[in-house]
Short mmCIF file of C-alpha atoms in Angstrom, two decimals:
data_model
loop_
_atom_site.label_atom_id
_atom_site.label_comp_id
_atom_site.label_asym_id
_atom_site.label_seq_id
_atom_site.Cartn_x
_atom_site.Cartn_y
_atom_site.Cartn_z
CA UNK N 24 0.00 0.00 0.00
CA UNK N 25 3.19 2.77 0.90
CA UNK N 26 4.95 1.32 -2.38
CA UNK N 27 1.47 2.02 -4.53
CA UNK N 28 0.51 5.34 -2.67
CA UNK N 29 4.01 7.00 -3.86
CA UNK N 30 4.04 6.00 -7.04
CA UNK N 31 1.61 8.63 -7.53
CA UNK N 32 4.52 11.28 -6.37
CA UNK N 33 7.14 9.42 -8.64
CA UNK N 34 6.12 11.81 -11.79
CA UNK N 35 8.64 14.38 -11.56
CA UNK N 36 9.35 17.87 -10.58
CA UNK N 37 8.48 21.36 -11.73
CA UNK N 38 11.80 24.44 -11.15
CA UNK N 39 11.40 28.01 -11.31
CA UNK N 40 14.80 29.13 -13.16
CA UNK N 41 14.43 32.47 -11.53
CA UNK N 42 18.24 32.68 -10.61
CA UNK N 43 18.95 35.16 -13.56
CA UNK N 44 17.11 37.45 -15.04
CA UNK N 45 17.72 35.45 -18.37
CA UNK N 46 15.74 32.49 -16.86
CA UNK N 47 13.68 33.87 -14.76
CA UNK N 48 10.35 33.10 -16.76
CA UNK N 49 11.86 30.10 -17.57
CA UNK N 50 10.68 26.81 -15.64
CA UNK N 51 12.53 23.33 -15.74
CA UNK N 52 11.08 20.31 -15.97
CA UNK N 53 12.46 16.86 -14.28
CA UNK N 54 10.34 13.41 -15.32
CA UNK N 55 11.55 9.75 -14.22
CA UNK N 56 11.57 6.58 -15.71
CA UNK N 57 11.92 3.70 -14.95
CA UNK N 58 15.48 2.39 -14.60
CA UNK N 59 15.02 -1.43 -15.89
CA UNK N 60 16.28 -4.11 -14.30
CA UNK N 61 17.16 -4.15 -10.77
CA UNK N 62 19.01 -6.66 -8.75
CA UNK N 63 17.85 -7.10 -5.25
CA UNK N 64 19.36 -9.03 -2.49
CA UNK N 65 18.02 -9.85 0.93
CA UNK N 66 19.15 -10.72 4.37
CA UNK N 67 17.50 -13.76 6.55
CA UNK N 68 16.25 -11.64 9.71
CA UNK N 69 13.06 -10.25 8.05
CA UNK N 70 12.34 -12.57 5.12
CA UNK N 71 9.11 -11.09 4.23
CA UNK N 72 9.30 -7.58 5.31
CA UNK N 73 12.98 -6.80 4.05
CA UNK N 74 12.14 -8.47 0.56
CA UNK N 75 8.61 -6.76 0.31
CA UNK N 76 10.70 -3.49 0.74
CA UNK N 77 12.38 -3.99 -2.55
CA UNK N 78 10.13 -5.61 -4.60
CA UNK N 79 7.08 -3.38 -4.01
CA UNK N 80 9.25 0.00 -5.00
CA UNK N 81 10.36 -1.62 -7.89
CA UNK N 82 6.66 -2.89 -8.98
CA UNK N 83 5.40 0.85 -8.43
CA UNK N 84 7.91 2.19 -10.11
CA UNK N 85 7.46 0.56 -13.40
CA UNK N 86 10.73 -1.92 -13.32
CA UNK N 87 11.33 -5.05 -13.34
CA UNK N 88 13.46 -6.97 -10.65
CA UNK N 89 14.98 -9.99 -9.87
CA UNK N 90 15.41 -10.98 -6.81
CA UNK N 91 17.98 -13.20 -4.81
CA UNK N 92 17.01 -13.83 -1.04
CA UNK N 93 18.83 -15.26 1.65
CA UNK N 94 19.35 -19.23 1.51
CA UNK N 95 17.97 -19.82 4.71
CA UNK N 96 14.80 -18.39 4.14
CA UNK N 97 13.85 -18.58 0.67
CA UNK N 98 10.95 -20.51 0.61
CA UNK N 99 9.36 -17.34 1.66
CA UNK N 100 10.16 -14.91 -0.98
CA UNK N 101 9.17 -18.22 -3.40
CA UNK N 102 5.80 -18.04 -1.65
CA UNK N 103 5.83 -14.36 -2.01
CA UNK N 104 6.44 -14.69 -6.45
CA UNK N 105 3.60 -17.62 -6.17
CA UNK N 106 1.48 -14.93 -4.63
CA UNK N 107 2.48 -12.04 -7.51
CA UNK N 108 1.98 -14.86 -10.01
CA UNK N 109 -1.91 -15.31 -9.66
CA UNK N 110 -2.38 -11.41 -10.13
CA UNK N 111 -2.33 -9.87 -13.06
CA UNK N 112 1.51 -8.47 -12.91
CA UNK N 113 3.52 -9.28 -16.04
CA UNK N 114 4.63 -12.55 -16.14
CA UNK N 115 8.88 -12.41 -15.60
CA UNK N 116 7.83 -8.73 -13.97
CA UNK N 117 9.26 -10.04 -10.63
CA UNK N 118 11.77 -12.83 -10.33
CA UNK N 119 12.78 -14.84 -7.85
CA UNK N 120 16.36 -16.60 -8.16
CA UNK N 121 17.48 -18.93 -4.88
CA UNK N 122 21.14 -19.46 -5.66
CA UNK N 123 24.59 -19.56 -4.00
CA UNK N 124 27.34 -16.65 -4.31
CA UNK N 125 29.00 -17.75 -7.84
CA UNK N 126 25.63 -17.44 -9.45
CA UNK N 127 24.37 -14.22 -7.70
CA UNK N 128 27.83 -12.69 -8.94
CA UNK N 129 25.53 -12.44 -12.87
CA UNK N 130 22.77 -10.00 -10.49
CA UNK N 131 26.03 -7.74 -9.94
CA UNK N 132 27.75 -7.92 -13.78
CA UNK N 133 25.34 -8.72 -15.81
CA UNK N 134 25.42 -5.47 -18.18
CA UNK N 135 21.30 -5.71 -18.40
CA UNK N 136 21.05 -5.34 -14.99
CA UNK N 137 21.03 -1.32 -14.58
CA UNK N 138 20.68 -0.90 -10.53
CA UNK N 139 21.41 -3.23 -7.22
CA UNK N 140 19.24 -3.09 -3.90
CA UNK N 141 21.63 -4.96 -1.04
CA UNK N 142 20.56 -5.26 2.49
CA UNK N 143 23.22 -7.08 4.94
CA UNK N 144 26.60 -6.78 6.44
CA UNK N 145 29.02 -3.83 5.83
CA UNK N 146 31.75 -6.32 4.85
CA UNK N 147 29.44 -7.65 1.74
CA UNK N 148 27.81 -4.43 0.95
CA UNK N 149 30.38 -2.03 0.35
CA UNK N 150 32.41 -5.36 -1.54
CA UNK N 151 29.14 -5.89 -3.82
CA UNK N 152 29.45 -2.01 -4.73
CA UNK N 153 32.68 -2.22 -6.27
CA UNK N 154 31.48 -5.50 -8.25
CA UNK N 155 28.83 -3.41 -9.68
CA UNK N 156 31.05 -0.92 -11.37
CA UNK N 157 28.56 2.05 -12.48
CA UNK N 158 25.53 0.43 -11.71
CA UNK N 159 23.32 2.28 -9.25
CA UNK N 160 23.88 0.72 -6.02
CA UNK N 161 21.78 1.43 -2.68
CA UNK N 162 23.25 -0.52 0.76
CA UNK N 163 20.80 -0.90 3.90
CA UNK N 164 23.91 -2.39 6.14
CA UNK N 165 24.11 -2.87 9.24
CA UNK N 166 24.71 -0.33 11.96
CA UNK N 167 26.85 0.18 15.60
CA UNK N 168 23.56 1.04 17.78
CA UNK N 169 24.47 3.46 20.81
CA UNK N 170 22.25 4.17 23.68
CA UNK N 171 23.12 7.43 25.91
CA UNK N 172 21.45 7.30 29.65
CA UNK N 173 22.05 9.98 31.25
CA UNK N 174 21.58 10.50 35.34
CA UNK N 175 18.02 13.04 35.40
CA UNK N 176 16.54 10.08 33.05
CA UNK N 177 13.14 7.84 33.51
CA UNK N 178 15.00 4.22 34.18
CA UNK N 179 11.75 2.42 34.44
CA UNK N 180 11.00 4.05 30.62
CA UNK N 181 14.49 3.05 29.67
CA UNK N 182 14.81 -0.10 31.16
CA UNK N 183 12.32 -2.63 29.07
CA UNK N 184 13.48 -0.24 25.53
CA UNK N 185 16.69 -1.79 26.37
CA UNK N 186 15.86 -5.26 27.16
CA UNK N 187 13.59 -5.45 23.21
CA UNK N 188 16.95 -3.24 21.57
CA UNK N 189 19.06 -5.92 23.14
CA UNK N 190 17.93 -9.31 22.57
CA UNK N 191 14.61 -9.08 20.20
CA UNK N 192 15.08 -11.15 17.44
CA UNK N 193 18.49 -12.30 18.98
CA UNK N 194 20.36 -9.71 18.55
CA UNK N 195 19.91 -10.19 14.66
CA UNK N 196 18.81 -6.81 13.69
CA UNK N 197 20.85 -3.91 12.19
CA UNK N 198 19.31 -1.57 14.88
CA UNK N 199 20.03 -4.07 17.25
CA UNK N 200 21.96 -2.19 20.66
CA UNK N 201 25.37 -2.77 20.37
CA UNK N 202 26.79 -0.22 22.86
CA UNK N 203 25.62 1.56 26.20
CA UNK N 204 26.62 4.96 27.63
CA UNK N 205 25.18 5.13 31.37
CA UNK N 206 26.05 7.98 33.60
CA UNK N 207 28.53 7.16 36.26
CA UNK N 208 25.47 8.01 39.37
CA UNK N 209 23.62 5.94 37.59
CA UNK N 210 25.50 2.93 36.61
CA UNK N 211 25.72 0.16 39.39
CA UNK N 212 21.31 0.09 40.16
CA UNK N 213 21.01 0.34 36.13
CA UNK N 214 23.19 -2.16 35.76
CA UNK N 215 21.49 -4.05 38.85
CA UNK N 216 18.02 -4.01 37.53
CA UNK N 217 19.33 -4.81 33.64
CA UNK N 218 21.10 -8.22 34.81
CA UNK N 219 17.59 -8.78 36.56
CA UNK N 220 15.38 -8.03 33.74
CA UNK N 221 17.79 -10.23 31.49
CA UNK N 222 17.40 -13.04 33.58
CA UNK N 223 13.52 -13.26 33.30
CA UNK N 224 13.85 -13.48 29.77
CA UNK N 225 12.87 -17.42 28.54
CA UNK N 226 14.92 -19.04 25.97
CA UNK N 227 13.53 -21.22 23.70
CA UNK N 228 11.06 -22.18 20.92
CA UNK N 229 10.19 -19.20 18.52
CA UNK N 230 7.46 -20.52 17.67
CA UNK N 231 5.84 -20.81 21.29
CA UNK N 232 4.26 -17.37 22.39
CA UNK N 233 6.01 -17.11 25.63
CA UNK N 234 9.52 -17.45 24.28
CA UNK N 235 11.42 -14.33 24.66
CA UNK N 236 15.20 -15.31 22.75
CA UNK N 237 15.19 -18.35 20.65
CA UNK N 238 18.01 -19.37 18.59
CA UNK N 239 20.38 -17.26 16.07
CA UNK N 240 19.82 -18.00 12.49
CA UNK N 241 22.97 -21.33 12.08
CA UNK N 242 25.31 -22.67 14.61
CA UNK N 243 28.38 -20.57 12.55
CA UNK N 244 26.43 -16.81 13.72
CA UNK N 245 26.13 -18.34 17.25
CA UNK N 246 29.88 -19.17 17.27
CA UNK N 247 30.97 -16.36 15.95
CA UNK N 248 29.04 -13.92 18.48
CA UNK N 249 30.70 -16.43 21.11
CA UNK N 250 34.09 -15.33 19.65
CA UNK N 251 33.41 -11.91 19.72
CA UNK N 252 32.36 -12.13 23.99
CA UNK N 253 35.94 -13.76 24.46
CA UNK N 254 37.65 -11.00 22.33
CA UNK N 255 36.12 -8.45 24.22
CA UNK N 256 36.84 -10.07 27.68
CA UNK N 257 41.08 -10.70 26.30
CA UNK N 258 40.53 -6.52 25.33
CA UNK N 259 39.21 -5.84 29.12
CA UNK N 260 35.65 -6.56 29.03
CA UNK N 261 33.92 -8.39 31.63
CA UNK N 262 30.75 -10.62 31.61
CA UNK N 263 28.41 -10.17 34.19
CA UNK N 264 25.88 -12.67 33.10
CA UNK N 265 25.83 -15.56 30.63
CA UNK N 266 28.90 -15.50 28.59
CA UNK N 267 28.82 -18.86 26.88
CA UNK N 268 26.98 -20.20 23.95
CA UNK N 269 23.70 -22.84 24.76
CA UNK N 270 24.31 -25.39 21.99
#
């Protein structure tokens, strides 16, 4: 519905010229088009949502695209092309290409492909920009959260925003909170009440209702987030809770 609703705003621009006096009755005019073919790739943490977020633009703006979504969860954007398939969209209007790295590498060359939508890590974006030469390229990667708490602030507001910035979805998120600034007067009964809150929260099944963290997305993500505790505690760090990986 926000994809279709702007494509009525996609026409193009009228300028006044009015800089000079040689222009100044002069107006310019500035019309789009579509582009042609994009490339879109998308992460695992929202298959549905992430994916809808480049194929809808695309559809409203008049291109075709072809998408190539995350291995782990691509039964859902093929769900998603069964779904466009039944409408009256253009047949080939939206594709939807499952495939390992060597074979996404044509969605990046190809010389018909004229743009590339990426959402995912830094490390892969900014590496998939320079494969697409002059191809218009736009990165959704992911971020270094910060939180600031300072002393005169509403703990029992901040308190629960942290615990969902922290562990919804795992951790998985680009928005997840990666670092925490707390005020010096207020740092040991934050920190008290944070460990508490954390401990409440029930591991287990995503699919059950009352499960609060279930597990990261393959056995190589938990690892590495395992690795990353153990750097930080050789660089200083300390763990105050947990530490370890469960399976």
């Amino acid at each position: 519905k926000i994809a279709s609703e702007e494509a009525k705003r996609i026409g193009g621009e009228i300028i006044p010229l009015d800089l000079s006096a040689q222009t100044k009755e002069r107006w310019g005019l500035v019309r789009r088009f579509p582009i042609g073919v994009i490339s879109a790739i998308s992460p695992f943490n929202f298959p549905l949502n992430l994916v809808a977020h480049k194929v809808a633009p695309a559809i409203a703006s008049g291109n075709t695209v072809v998408l190539r979504p995350a291995s782990q969860v691509a039964i859902t954007s093929i769900l998603l092309g069964e779904i466009i398939n039944e409408t009256d969209y253009p047949q080939g209007g939206v594709n939807i290409v499952p495939s390992g790295y060597e074979a996404a590498d044509i969605l990046l060359t190809d010389e018909r492909v004229k743009m590339v939508t990426f959402t995912g890590s830094p490390a892969i974006g900014w590496e998939l920009k320079k494969r697409a030469h002059k191809k218009k390229v736009t990165l959704e990667l992911g971020g270094n959260a910060a939180v600031v708490i300072e002393p005169d602030a509403n703990l029992d507001f901040a308190l629960p925003r942290m615990i969902m910035g922290s562990f919804s979805y795992s951790g998985q998120i680009c928005i997840s909170i990666q670092r925490v600034f707390l005020h010096e007067k207020i740092y040991d009964q934050f920190m008290a009440d944070f460990i508490q809150a954390t401990k409440k929260l029930k591991m287990g099944n995503p699919l059950e209702e009352e499960t609060d963290i279930g597990p990261m997305i393959t056995l190589d993500a938990a690892k590495q987030t395992e690795e990353w505790v153990e750097e930080a505690v050789e660089n200083g760090a300390r763990t105050v809770l947990g530490g370890k990986r469960d399976g």
